[in-house]
CSV table of C-alpha atoms in Angstrom, one decimal:
chain,number,residue,atom,x,y,z
A,1,UNK,CA,-130.0,-29.4,120.7
A,2,UNK,CA,-133.1,-31.0,119.3
A,3,UNK,CA,-134.6,-27.7,118.4
A,4,UNK,CA,-131.5,-26.2,116.8
A,5,UNK,CA,-130.8,-29.3,114.7
A,6,UNK,CA,-134.4,-29.6,113.4
A,7,UNK,CA,-134.7,-25.8,112.8
A,8,UNK,CA,-131.4,-25.2,111.0
A,9,UNK,CA,-130.1,-28.5,109.6
A,10,UNK,CA,-131.0,-31.3,107.3
A,11,UNK,CA,-130.0,-34.1,109.7
A,12,UNK,CA,-132.5,-36.9,110.3
A,13,UNK,CA,-133.7,-38.4,113.5
A,14,UNK,CA,-131.1,-41.2,113.5
A,15,UNK,CA,-128.3,-38.6,112.9
A,16,UNK,CA,-129.7,-36.6,115.8
A,17,UNK,CA,-129.6,-39.7,118.0
A,18,UNK,CA,-126.0,-40.1,117.1
A,19,UNK,CA,-125.2,-36.5,118.1
A,20,UNK,CA,-127.0,-37.1,121.5
A,21,UNK,CA,-124.9,-40.3,122.0
A,22,UNK,CA,-121.8,-38.2,121.3
A,23,UNK,CA,-122.7,-35.4,123.6
A,24,UNK,CA,-123.4,-37.9,126.4
A,25,UNK,CA,-119.8,-39.1,126.1
A,26,UNK,CA,-117.7,-36.1,125.1
A,27,UNK,CA,-117.1,-34.9,128.7
A,28,UNK,CA,-114.5,-37.6,128.5
A,29,UNK,CA,-112.8,-36.1,125.4
A,30,UNK,CA,-112.9,-32.6,126.9
A,31,UNK,CA,-111.3,-33.7,130.2
A,32,UNK,CA,-108.6,-35.7,128.5
A,33,UNK,CA,-107.9,-32.8,126.1
A,34,UNK,CA,-107.9,-30.1,128.8
A,35,UNK,CA,-110.0,-28.3,126.2
A,36,UNK,CA,-113.4,-26.8,125.5
A,37,UNK,CA,-115.6,-28.5,122.9
A,38,UNK,CA,-118.2,-26.9,120.6
A,39,UNK,CA,-120.2,-29.0,118.2
A,40,UNK,CA,-120.9,-27.2,114.9
A,41,UNK,CA,-123.3,-28.6,112.4
A,42,UNK,CA,-123.7,-27.1,108.8
A,43,UNK,CA,-127.1,-25.5,108.1
A,44,UNK,CA,-129.6,-26.8,105.6
A,45,UNK,CA,-128.4,-24.6,102.8
A,46,UNK,CA,-124.7,-25.2,103.5
A,47,UNK,CA,-123.8,-21.6,103.9
A,48,UNK,CA,-123.4,-21.4,107.7
A,49,UNK,CA,-122.7,-23.5,110.8
A,50,UNK,CA,-124.8,-23.6,113.9
A,51,UNK,CA,-123.4,-24.5,117.3
A,52,UNK,CA,-125.7,-27.1,118.9
A,53,UNK,CA,-123.7,-28.1,122.0
A,54,UNK,CA,-120.8,-27.1,124.2
A,55,UNK,CA,-118.7,-28.7,126.9
A,56,UNK,CA,-116.1,-27.2,129.3
A,57,UNK,CA,-113.3,-29.3,130.8
A,58,UNK,CA,-113.1,-30.2,134.5
A,59,UNK,CA,-109.3,-30.6,134.2
A,60,UNK,CA,-108.3,-27.2,132.9
A,61,UNK,CA,-109.3,-23.5,132.3
A,62,UNK,CA,-112.0,-22.8,129.8
A,63,UNK,CA,-111.5,-20.9,126.5
A,64,UNK,CA,-115.1,-19.7,126.3
A,65,UNK,CA,-116.6,-17.5,129.1
A,66,UNK,CA,-119.8,-17.2,127.1
A,67,UNK,CA,-122.3,-19.8,126.1
A,68,UNK,CA,-121.8,-20.6,122.4
A,69,UNK,CA,-124.9,-22.7,121.8
A,70,UNK,CA,-127.1,-21.3,119.2
A,71,UNK,CA,-124.4,-19.1,117.5
A,72,UNK,CA,-124.4,-19.0,113.7
A,73,UNK,CA,-121.2,-18.6,111.8
A,74,UNK,CA,-120.9,-18.1,108.0
A,75,UNK,CA,-118.9,-20.7,106.1
A,76,UNK,CA,-115.5,-19.4,105.3
A,77,UNK,CA,-115.0,-17.4,108.5
A,78,UNK,CA,-113.5,-20.4,110.3
A,79,UNK,CA,-111.3,-22.3,107.8
A,80,UNK,CA,-110.5,-25.2,110.1
A,81,UNK,CA,-114.2,-26.1,110.3
A,82,UNK,CA,-114.5,-26.0,106.5
A,83,UNK,CA,-111.4,-28.2,106.0
A,84,UNK,CA,-112.6,-30.8,108.6
A,85,UNK,CA,-116.0,-30.9,107.1
A,86,UNK,CA,-114.9,-31.0,103.4
A,87,UNK,CA,-111.9,-33.4,103.9
A,88,UNK,CA,-113.2,-35.5,106.7
A,89,UNK,CA,-110.0,-35.3,108.7
A,90,UNK,CA,-108.8,-33.8,111.9
A,91,UNK,CA,-107.3,-30.4,111.2
A,92,UNK,CA,-104.6,-28.9,113.5
A,93,UNK,CA,-103.0,-26.4,111.2
A,94,UNK,CA,-102.8,-22.7,112.0
A,95,UNK,CA,-101.4,-20.4,114.8
A,96,UNK,CA,-103.2,-20.0,118.1
A,97,UNK,CA,-106.1,-17.5,118.2
A,98,UNK,CA,-106.1,-14.7,120.8
A,99,UNK,CA,-109.4,-14.3,122.7
A,100,UNK,CA,-109.5,-11.5,125.3
A,101,UNK,CA,-105.7,-11.6,125.6
A,102,UNK,CA,-105.8,-15.4,126.0
A,103,UNK,CA,-104.0,-17.7,123.4
A,104,UNK,CA,-106.2,-20.5,122.3
A,105,UNK,CA,-105.2,-23.5,120.2
A,106,UNK,CA,-108.1,-24.5,117.9
A,107,UNK,CA,-108.5,-28.0,116.3
A,108,UNK,CA,-111.3,-29.4,114.3
A,109,UNK,CA,-112.6,-33.0,114.6
A,110,UNK,CA,-115.1,-34.3,112.0
A,111,UNK,CA,-118.1,-36.2,113.5
A,112,UNK,CA,-118.7,-39.2,111.2
A,113,UNK,CA,-121.6,-41.6,111.1
A,114,UNK,CA,-121.9,-44.4,108.5
A,115,UNK,CA,-119.4,-42.8,106.2
A,116,UNK,CA,-121.1,-39.3,106.4
A,117,UNK,CA,-119.7,-36.2,108.2
A,118,UNK,CA,-122.6,-34.8,110.3
A,119,UNK,CA,-120.7,-31.9,111.8
A,120,UNK,CA,-117.4,-30.8,113.4
A,121,UNK,CA,-116.2,-30.6,116.9
A,122,UNK,CA,-114.0,-27.5,117.6
A,123,UNK,CA,-111.5,-28.4,120.3
A,124,UNK,CA,-110.2,-25.1,121.9
A,125,UNK,CA,-107.3,-25.3,124.4
A,126,UNK,CA,-106.5,-22.4,126.7
A,127,UNK,CA,-102.7,-22.0,126.4
A,128,UNK,CA,-102.3,-19.4,129.1
A,129,UNK,CA,-101.3,-22.0,131.7
A,130,UNK,CA,-99.3,-24.3,129.5
A,131,UNK,CA,-96.3,-25.9,131.2
A,132,UNK,CA,-94.1,-28.9,130.7
A,133,UNK,CA,-96.6,-31.8,130.7
A,134,UNK,CA,-96.3,-34.5,133.4
A,135,UNK,CA,-96.7,-38.2,132.6
A,136,UNK,CA,-100.3,-37.9,133.6
A,137,UNK,CA,-101.0,-35.1,131.2
A,138,UNK,CA,-99.1,-37.0,128.4
A,139,UNK,CA,-101.3,-40.0,129.0
A,140,UNK,CA,-104.4,-37.9,129.0
A,141,UNK,CA,-103.4,-36.2,125.7
A,142,UNK,CA,-102.5,-39.4,123.9
A,143,UNK,CA,-105.8,-41.0,125.0
A,144,UNK,CA,-107.7,-37.9,123.8
A,145,UNK,CA,-105.9,-38.1,120.5
A,146,UNK,CA,-107.0,-41.7,120.1
A,147,UNK,CA,-110.6,-40.9,120.9
A,148,UNK,CA,-110.6,-37.9,118.4
A,149,UNK,CA,-109.4,-40.3,115.7
A,150,UNK,CA,-112.2,-42.8,116.6
A,151,UNK,CA,-114.8,-39.9,116.4
A,152,UNK,CA,-113.4,-38.9,113.0
A,153,UNK,CA,-113.6,-42.5,111.8
A,154,UNK,CA,-117.2,-43.0,113.1
A,155,UNK,CA,-116.2,-45.7,115.7
A,156,UNK,CA,-116.9,-43.6,118.8
A,157,UNK,CA,-119.2,-43.3,120.6
A,158,UNK,CA,-120.3,-47.0,120.8
A,159,UNK,CA,-123.8,-47.6,119.5
A,160,UNK,CA,-126.2,-48.8,122.2
A,161,UNK,CA,-123.7,-47.9,125.0
A,162,UNK,CA,-125.2,-44.5,126.1
A,163,UNK,CA,-123.6,-43.7,129.5
A,164,UNK,CA,-125.0,-41.7,132.4
A,165,UNK,CA,-122.1,-39.4,133.0
A,166,UNK,CA,-123.4,-38.5,136.4
A,167,UNK,CA,-123.1,-42.0,137.6
A,168,UNK,CA,-120.1,-43.2,135.6
A,169,UNK,CA,-116.5,-42.7,136.6
A,170,UNK,CA,-114.9,-39.5,135.3
A,171,UNK,CA,-111.3,-38.9,134.2
A,172,UNK,CA,-110.3,-37.2,137.5
A,173,UNK,CA,-111.7,-40.1,139.5
A,174,UNK,CA,-109.0,-42.5,138.2
A,175,UNK,CA,-107.6,-43.5,134.8
A,176,UNK,CA,-105.6,-46.6,133.6
A,177,UNK,CA,-104.1,-46.9,130.2
A,178,UNK,CA,-103.7,-50.5,128.9
A,179,UNK,CA,-101.8,-51.9,125.9
A,180,UNK,CA,-103.4,-54.3,123.4
A,181,UNK,CA,-102.6,-57.3,125.7
A,182,UNK,CA,-104.4,-55.7,128.7
A,183,UNK,CA,-101.1,-54.8,130.5
A,184,UNK,CA,-101.1,-51.5,132.5
A,185,UNK,CA,-99.0,-48.8,130.8
A,186,UNK,CA,-100.0,-46.0,133.1
A,187,UNK,CA,-102.2,-45.6,136.2
A,188,UNK,CA,-103.1,-42.3,137.7
A,189,UNK,CA,-102.6,-41.7,141.4
A,190,UNK,CA,-106.3,-41.9,142.1
A,191,UNK,CA,-106.6,-45.2,140.2
A,192,UNK,CA,-103.7,-46.7,142.2
A,193,UNK,CA,-105.3,-45.5,145.4
A,194,UNK,CA,-108.5,-47.2,144.4
A,195,UNK,CA,-106.8,-50.6,143.8
A,196,UNK,CA,-104.9,-50.3,147.0
A,197,UNK,CA,-108.3,-50.0,148.6
A,198,UNK,CA,-109.1,-53.4,147.1
A,199,UNK,CA,-106.0,-54.9,148.7
A,200,UNK,CA,-103.3,-54.4,146.0
A,201,UNK,CA,-99.9,-54.2,147.7
A,202,UNK,CA,-97.8,-53.3,144.7
A,203,UNK,CA,-97.7,-51.0,141.7
A,204,UNK,CA,-100.1,-51.5,138.8
A,205,UNK,CA,-97.8,-50.6,135.9
A,206,UNK,CA,-96.6,-53.7,134.1
A,207,UNK,CA,-99.4,-55.9,135.5
A,208,UNK,CA,-102.2,-57.6,133.5
A,209,UNK,CA,-105.2,-55.6,134.8
A,210,UNK,CA,-107.7,-58.3,134.2
A,211,UNK,CA,-105.8,-61.0,136.2
A,212,UNK,CA,-104.8,-58.6,138.9
A,213,UNK,CA,-108.5,-57.5,139.3
A,214,UNK,CA,-109.7,-61.1,139.4
A,215,UNK,CA,-107.2,-61.9,142.1
A,216,UNK,CA,-108.5,-59.0,144.2
A,217,UNK,CA,-112.2,-60.2,143.9
A,218,UNK,CA,-113.6,-62.1,146.9
A,219,UNK,CA,-114.1,-65.4,145.0
A,220,UNK,CA,-110.9,-67.4,145.0
A,221,UNK,CA,-110.0,-70.4,143.0
A,222,UNK,CA,-110.4,-70.7,139.3
A,223,UNK,CA,-109.8,-67.6,137.2
A,224,UNK,CA,-113.0,-65.7,136.3
A,225,UNK,CA,-112.6,-65.4,132.5
A,226,UNK,CA,-115.4,-62.9,132.3
A,227,UNK,CA,-113.8,-60.6,134.9
A,228,UNK,CA,-110.4,-60.9,133.2
A,229,UNK,CA,-111.8,-59.9,129.8
A,230,UNK,CA,-113.9,-57.1,131.2
A,231,UNK,CA,-111.0,-55.5,133.1
A,232,UNK,CA,-108.7,-56.1,130.2
A,233,UNK,CA,-110.7,-53.6,128.1
A,234,UNK,CA,-111.7,-55.9,125.2
A,235,UNK,CA,-115.2,-54.4,125.0
A,236,UNK,CA,-116.9,-51.2,126.3
A,237,UNK,CA,-118.4,-52.3,129.6
A,238,UNK,CA,-119.1,-51.0,133.1
A,239,UNK,CA,-119.1,-53.0,136.3
A,240,UNK,CA,-118.1,-53.0,140.0
A,241,UNK,CA,-115.5,-54.9,141.7
A,242,UNK,CA,-115.6,-55.6,145.5
A,243,UNK,CA,-112.8,-56.9,147.6
A,244,UNK,CA,-111.1,-56.4,151.0
A,245,UNK,CA,-114.0,-54.2,152.1
A,246,UNK,CA,-113.6,-51.8,149.2
A,247,UNK,CA,-115.7,-51.3,146.0
A,248,UNK,CA,-114.6,-49.7,142.8
A,249,UNK,CA,-116.6,-48.9,139.7
A,250,UNK,CA,-114.9,-49.7,136.4
A,251,UNK,CA,-115.6,-48.5,132.9
A,252,UNK,CA,-113.6,-49.9,130.0
A,253,UNK,CA,-113.2,-48.1,126.6
A,254,UNK,CA,-111.4,-50.0,123.8
A,255,UNK,CA,-109.2,-47.7,121.8
A,256,UNK,CA,-109.3,-48.3,118.0
A,257,UNK,CA,-108.0,-45.1,116.4
A,258,UNK,CA,-107.3,-46.9,113.1
A,259,UNK,CA,-109.8,-49.7,113.3
A,260,UNK,CA,-107.6,-52.1,115.2
A,261,UNK,CA,-107.5,-52.2,119.0
A,262,UNK,CA,-104.2,-50.7,120.3
A,263,UNK,CA,-105.2,-50.7,123.9
A,264,UNK,CA,-107.9,-49.5,126.3
A,265,UNK,CA,-108.8,-46.8,128.7
A,266,UNK,CA,-110.2,-47.8,132.1
A,267,UNK,CA,-112.0,-45.2,134.1
A,268,UNK,CA,-112.5,-46.1,137.7
A,269,UNK,CA,-113.9,-44.6,140.9
A,270,UNK,CA,-113.7,-45.6,144.5
A,271,UNK,CA,-117.4,-46.0,145.5
A,272,UNK,CA,-116.9,-47.8,148.8
A,273,UNK,CA,-118.4,-45.1,151.0
A,274,UNK,CA,-121.2,-44.5,148.6
A,275,UNK,CA,-122.2,-48.2,148.5
A,276,UNK,CA,-121.9,-48.4,152.3
A,277,UNK,CA,-124.4,-45.5,152.7
A,278,UNK,CA,-126.8,-47.1,150.2
A,279,UNK,CA,-126.7,-50.3,152.2
A,280,UNK,CA,-127.3,-48.5,155.4
A,281,UNK,CA,-130.3,-46.8,153.8
A,282,UNK,CA,-131.7,-50.1,152.5
A,283,UNK,CA,-131.3,-51.5,156.0
A,284,UNK,CA,-132.9,-48.5,157.6
A,285,UNK,CA,-135.8,-48.7,155.1
A,286,UNK,CA,-136.3,-52.3,155.8
A,287,UNK,CA,-136.2,-51.7,159.6
A,288,UNK,CA,-138.8,-48.9,159.3
A,289,UNK,CA,-141.1,-51.2,157.3
A,290,UNK,CA,-140.7,-54.0,159.8
A,291,UNK,CA,-141.5,-51.6,162.6
A,292,UNK,CA,-144.7,-50.5,160.9
A,293,UNK,CA,-145.6,-54.2,160.2
A,294,UNK,CA,-145.1,-55.1,163.9
A,295,UNK,CA,-147.1,-52.0,165.1
A,296,UNK,CA,-149.9,-53.1,162.7
A,297,UNK,CA,-149.8,-56.7,164.2
A,298,UNK,CA,-149.8,-55.3,167.8
A,299,UNK,CA,-152.8,-53.0,167.0
A,300,UNK,CA,-154.7,-55.9,165.5
A,301,UNK,CA,-154.0,-58.0,168.6
A,302,UNK,CA,-155.3,-55.1,170.8
A,303,UNK,CA,-158.4,-54.9,168.6
A,304,UNK,CA,-159.0,-58.6,168.9
A,305,UNK,CA,-158.7,-58.5,172.7
A,306,UNK,CA,-161.2,-55.6,172.8
A,307,UNK,CA,-163.5,-57.5,170.6
A,308,UNK,CA,-163.3,-60.6,172.9
A,309,UNK,CA,-164.0,-58.4,175.9
A,310,UNK,CA,-167.0,-56.7,174.2
A,311,UNK,CA,-168.6,-60.2,173.6
A,312,UNK,CA,-168.4,-61.0,177.3
A,313,UNK,CA,-170.0,-57.7,178.5
A,314,UNK,CA,-173.6,-57.6,179.6
A,315,UNK,CA,-173.9,-53.8,179.3
A,316,UNK,CA,-175.1,-52.8,175.9
A,317,UNK,CA,-173.4,-49.4,176.2
A,318,UNK,CA,-170.2,-50.9,177.4
A,319,UNK,CA,-170.2,-53.3,174.4
A,320,UNK,CA,-170.9,-50.5,172.0
A,321,UNK,CA,-168.0,-48.4,173.5
A,322,UNK,CA,-165.6,-51.3,173.1
A,323,UNK,CA,-166.7,-51.9,169.5
A,324,UNK,CA,-166.0,-48.2,168.8
A,325,UNK,CA,-162.6,-48.6,170.2
A,326,UNK,CA,-162.0,-51.6,168.0
A,327,UNK,CA,-162.8,-49.6,165.0
A,328,UNK,CA,-160.5,-46.7,166.1
A,329,UNK,CA,-157.6,-49.1,166.7
A,330,UNK,CA,-158.4,-50.7,163.3
A,331,UNK,CA,-158.2,-47.4,161.4
A,332,UNK,CA,-154.7,-46.8,162.8
A,333,UNK,CA,-153.7,-50.3,161.9
A,334,UNK,CA,-154.7,-49.8,158.3
A,335,UNK,CA,-152.3,-46.8,158.0
A,336,UNK,CA,-149.4,-48.8,159.5
A,337,UNK,CA,-150.1,-51.7,157.2
A,338,UNK,CA,-149.9,-49.4,154.2
A,339,UNK,CA,-146.7,-47.8,155.5
A,340,UNK,CA,-145.1,-51.3,156.0
A,341,UNK,CA,-145.4,-51.8,152.2
A,342,UNK,CA,-143.8,-48.4,151.2
A,343,UNK,CA,-140.2,-47.2,150.9
A,344,UNK,CA,-141.0,-43.9,152.5
A,345,UNK,CA,-143.2,-42.3,155.1
A,346,UNK,CA,-145.9,-41.3,152.6
A,347,UNK,CA,-149.1,-43.3,151.7
A,348,UNK,CA,-151.7,-43.2,149.1
A,349,UNK,CA,-154.7,-42.3,151.3
A,350,UNK,CA,-157.4,-43.2,148.8
A,351,UNK,CA,-156.8,-46.9,149.6
A,352,UNK,CA,-156.9,-46.2,153.3
A,353,UNK,CA,-160.2,-44.2,152.9
A,354,UNK,CA,-161.8,-47.0,151.0
A,355,UNK,CA,-160.8,-49.6,153.6
A,356,UNK,CA,-162.1,-47.3,156.4
A,357,UNK,CA,-165.4,-47.0,154.5
A,358,UNK,CA,-165.7,-50.7,154.2
A,359,UNK,CA,-164.8,-51.3,157.9
A,360,UNK,CA,-167.3,-48.7,159.2
A,361,UNK,CA,-170.1,-49.9,156.8
A,362,UNK,CA,-170.0,-53.4,158.6
A,363,UNK,CA,-171.7,-51.8,161.6
A,364,UNK,CA,-174.4,-50.1,159.5
A,365,UNK,CA,-177.8,-50.5,161.2
A,366,UNK,CA,-179.5,-50.6,157.8
A,367,UNK,CA,-178.9,-50.7,154.1
A,368,UNK,CA,-176.5,-47.8,153.9
A,369,UNK,CA,-174.4,-47.2,150.8
A,370,UNK,CA,-171.0,-45.6,151.5
A,371,UNK,CA,-169.2,-44.1,148.5
A,372,UNK,CA,-166.0,-42.0,147.9
A,373,UNK,CA,-165.5,-39.4,145.1
A,374,UNK,CA,-162.4,-37.4,144.4
A,375,UNK,CA,-158.8,-38.1,145.5
A,376,UNK,CA,-157.1,-37.6,148.8
A,377,UNK,CA,-153.8,-38.3,147.1
A,378,UNK,CA,-150.5,-39.0,148.7
A,379,UNK,CA,-150.2,-37.9,152.4
A,380,UNK,CA,-147.4,-38.0,155.0
A,381,UNK,CA,-147.7,-40.5,157.7
A,382,UNK,CA,-148.2,-37.8,160.4
A,383,UNK,CA,-151.2,-36.6,158.5
A,384,UNK,CA,-152.6,-40.0,157.4
A,385,UNK,CA,-152.8,-41.5,160.9
A,386,UNK,CA,-154.9,-38.8,162.6
A,387,UNK,CA,-157.0,-38.3,159.4
A,388,UNK,CA,-157.9,-42.0,159.3
A,389,UNK,CA,-159.2,-41.8,162.9
A,390,UNK,CA,-161.1,-38.5,162.0
A,391,UNK,CA,-162.7,-40.2,159.0
A,392,UNK,CA,-163.6,-43.2,161.1
A,393,UNK,CA,-165.3,-41.1,163.8
A,394,UNK,CA,-167.2,-39.0,161.3
A,395,UNK,CA,-168.5,-42.1,159.4
A,396,UNK,CA,-169.3,-43.9,162.5
A,397,UNK,CA,-171.2,-41.0,163.9
A,398,UNK,CA,-173.2,-40.6,160.7
A,399,UNK,CA,-174.2,-44.3,160.6
A,400,UNK,CA,-175.1,-44.3,164.3
A,401,UNK,CA,-177.1,-41.1,164.5
A,402,UNK,CA,-178.4,-40.3,161.0
A,403,UNK,CA,-180.3,-43.5,160.3
A,404,UNK,CA,-182.8,-45.6,162.1
A,405,UNK,CA,-182.3,-49.4,162.2
A,406,UNK,CA,-183.3,-51.0,158.9
A,407,UNK,CA,-183.5,-47.6,157.2
A,408,UNK,CA,-181.9,-47.2,153.7
A,409,UNK,CA,-179.6,-44.3,153.0
A,410,UNK,CA,-176.3,-43.2,151.7
A,411,UNK,CA,-173.1,-41.5,152.9
A,412,UNK,CA,-170.9,-39.8,150.4
A,413,UNK,CA,-167.2,-38.8,151.1
A,414,UNK,CA,-165.5,-36.4,148.6
A,415,UNK,CA,-162.0,-35.1,148.7
A,416,UNK,CA,-160.5,-32.2,146.7
A,417,UNK,CA,-157.1,-30.7,146.8
A,418,UNK,CA,-157.0,-27.0,146.2
A,419,UNK,CA,-154.4,-24.2,146.3
A,420,UNK,CA,-151.3,-23.0,144.5
A,421,UNK,CA,-147.9,-24.4,144.0
A,422,UNK,CA,-145.1,-22.1,145.3
A,423,UNK,CA,-144.4,-20.9,141.7
A,424,UNK,CA,-148.0,-20.1,141.0
A,425,UNK,CA,-148.4,-18.4,144.4
A,426,UNK,CA,-145.3,-16.2,143.6
A,427,UNK,CA,-146.8,-15.2,140.2
A,428,UNK,CA,-150.2,-14.5,141.8
A,429,UNK,CA,-149.1,-12.6,144.9
A,430,UNK,CA,-145.6,-11.4,144.1
A,431,UNK,CA,-144.3,-13.2,147.2
A,432,UNK,CA,-142.4,-16.5,147.6
A,433,UNK,CA,-143.0,-19.1,150.2
A,434,UNK,CA,-144.3,-22.6,150.7
A,435,UNK,CA,-147.3,-24.0,149.0
A,436,UNK,CA,-150.8,-23.2,150.5
A,437,UNK,CA,-152.3,-26.5,149.2
A,438,UNK,CA,-155.3,-27.7,151.2
A,439,UNK,CA,-157.3,-30.8,151.3
A,440,UNK,CA,-161.1,-30.2,151.4
A,441,UNK,CA,-163.1,-33.2,152.7
A,442,UNK,CA,-166.9,-33.4,152.7
A,443,UNK,CA,-168.8,-36.2,154.4
A,444,UNK,CA,-172.6,-36.0,153.7
A,445,UNK,CA,-175.5,-38.2,154.6
A,446,UNK,CA,-179.1,-38.1,153.7
A,447,UNK,CA,-180.3,-39.1,157.1
A,448,UNK,CA,-182.5,-37.3,159.7
A,449,UNK,CA,-180.2,-34.3,160.1
A,450,UNK,CA,-178.9,-32.4,163.1
A,451,UNK,CA,-180.9,-32.0,166.3
A,452,UNK,CA,-182.4,-28.6,167.1
A,453,UNK,CA,-179.8,-26.3,168.6
A,454,UNK,CA,-176.9,-28.6,167.9
A,455,UNK,CA,-173.5,-27.0,168.1
A,456,UNK,CA,-170.7,-29.2,166.7
A,457,UNK,CA,-168.0,-27.1,168.4
A,458,UNK,CA,-169.4,-27.8,171.9
A,459,UNK,CA,-171.0,-31.2,171.5
A,460,UNK,CA,-169.7,-33.4,174.3
A,461,UNK,CA,-169.7,-36.9,172.9
A,462,UNK,CA,-166.3,-38.7,172.7
A,463,UNK,CA,-166.3,-39.1,168.9
A,464,UNK,CA,-166.7,-35.4,168.1
A,465,UNK,CA,-164.2,-34.5,170.8
A,466,UNK,CA,-161.7,-36.8,169.1
A,467,UNK,CA,-162.4,-35.2,165.7
A,468,UNK,CA,-162.0,-31.6,167.0
A,469,UNK,CA,-158.8,-32.4,168.9
A,470,UNK,CA,-157.2,-34.2,165.9
A,471,UNK,CA,-158.3,-31.8,163.2
A,472,UNK,CA,-157.5,-28.5,165.1
A,473,UNK,CA,-154.7,-29.7,167.2
A,474,UNK,CA,-152.6,-32.2,165.2
A,475,UNK,CA,-153.7,-31.4,161.6
A,476,UNK,CA,-154.0,-27.6,162.0
A,477,UNK,CA,-157.3,-27.6,160.1
A,478,UNK,CA,-160.9,-26.6,160.6
A,479,UNK,CA,-164.0,-28.7,161.3
A,480,UNK,CA,-167.7,-28.0,161.0
A,481,UNK,CA,-171.1,-29.7,160.8
A,482,UNK,CA,-173.9,-28.1,158.9
A,483,UNK,CA,-177.4,-29.2,157.6
A,484,UNK,CA,-177.2,-30.6,154.1
A,485,UNK,CA,-178.9,-28.5,151.4
A,486,UNK,CA,-181.8,-31.0,151.0
A,487,UNK,CA,-181.7,-33.5,153.7
A,488,UNK,CA,-179.2,-34.9,156.2
A,489,UNK,CA,-175.9,-33.5,157.6
A,490,UNK,CA,-172.7,-32.3,155.9
A,491,UNK,CA,-169.4,-32.4,157.7
A,492,UNK,CA,-166.6,-30.1,156.3
A,493,UNK,CA,-162.9,-30.6,156.9
A,494,UNK,CA,-160.3,-28.2,155.7
A,495,UNK,CA,-156.7,-29.4,156.3
A,496,UNK,CA,-153.3,-28.0,155.0
A,497,UNK,CA,-151.2,-30.6,153.2
A,498,UNK,CA,-148.0,-30.8,151.3
A,499,UNK,CA,-148.2,-30.4,147.6
A,500,UNK,CA,-148.2,-33.6,145.5
A,501,UNK,CA,-144.8,-34.3,143.8
């Protein structure tokens, strides 16, 4: 709509915002009218109309099988549009039109803002299934007529009240029509069912909706004037009412077709099950975070016990082995601590990598600078946990074997994500499928380098065995150690990961 309005019309940005506000609300008018709506705006030179938006009803058959947005119509071809635009009134004159053997009643509603007519809504009703209207349909049509008059007068939609129609109640969810005093004139079957869910034992018609709603709310005692006014439809509002184990969502729309409030529309929806599921998810998320928090605490306790045991050992090799175990347990605890602070099972691994670097640097035999470049990004927990252990082992191995005690040096860790998204992969190869995104990790030191004849795929020390098992077995990646270009050792990891969202 933005592009069409700016390209073809002379409307300003504030007028365009008003049209957006209207379009966000006009599903309500379409459903109440059982009709298609097409918004026509005059072009800059005034010789044509351009259709900038279209809406089909959820309550009846459509009049347009084709998309009308972007169509240009010369002025004079549709007299009802001309009359509504020029005279600023709702135009209903004329016989039904026939479209593909379907009779269609056409009406034109001017869209007014601050005294100016910005465009015209063509309301098109499919008459093929017309029958004697029920009380529900009569209430719908009367409400639609009132809203149409408010649009023509510039009093609907309500400024500053843009509504998310995906989250708000719709006409079919439940509708109540109130008079000027807030007394129920009509309640649809769905609306009545929703109030029965709150504990209402009688009919709604004839009751003051505000007071009836307040009595069904959990708080007993003095009348809640705010709730009474809100449910009585004195102002456009949206709220939820909970009682008797049920939850309903209310949206009130004052009706002022001639400038004075004659009543209100109340749209409502039973959201009891939806709110129950949301609470279950919140409880589940809290439970998962608590589990990660407790696992982290238990791992820290295990690390502390291993540290105490290491201090009491006379064997240097035994003490070193226990300290290595402390660092392995600590790297897993860091992941669980991060997961305990998140709402899902995904973590920002850069923070974990920095903490692992800091933890391993504490055991450095000399003045070794550890630095990270690039971004690991967000990783799933099942990737983050083994990867933190792999990074710990590689860094620990570099600091222990690459440098002599007291020697200065540096260890650089770099991470790069590479690969195509599914859309890019399909364009490149002509095939669909999942992403082939990969995480390329390089750990390079400037130490003494690899021993003569060293084979990283067969080396028997525990650290490298852990790295090979985790990288190839759990992560499905590859691992290699090669001499650095100038001096030292370079460790290469290639791991498949999910694409970042």
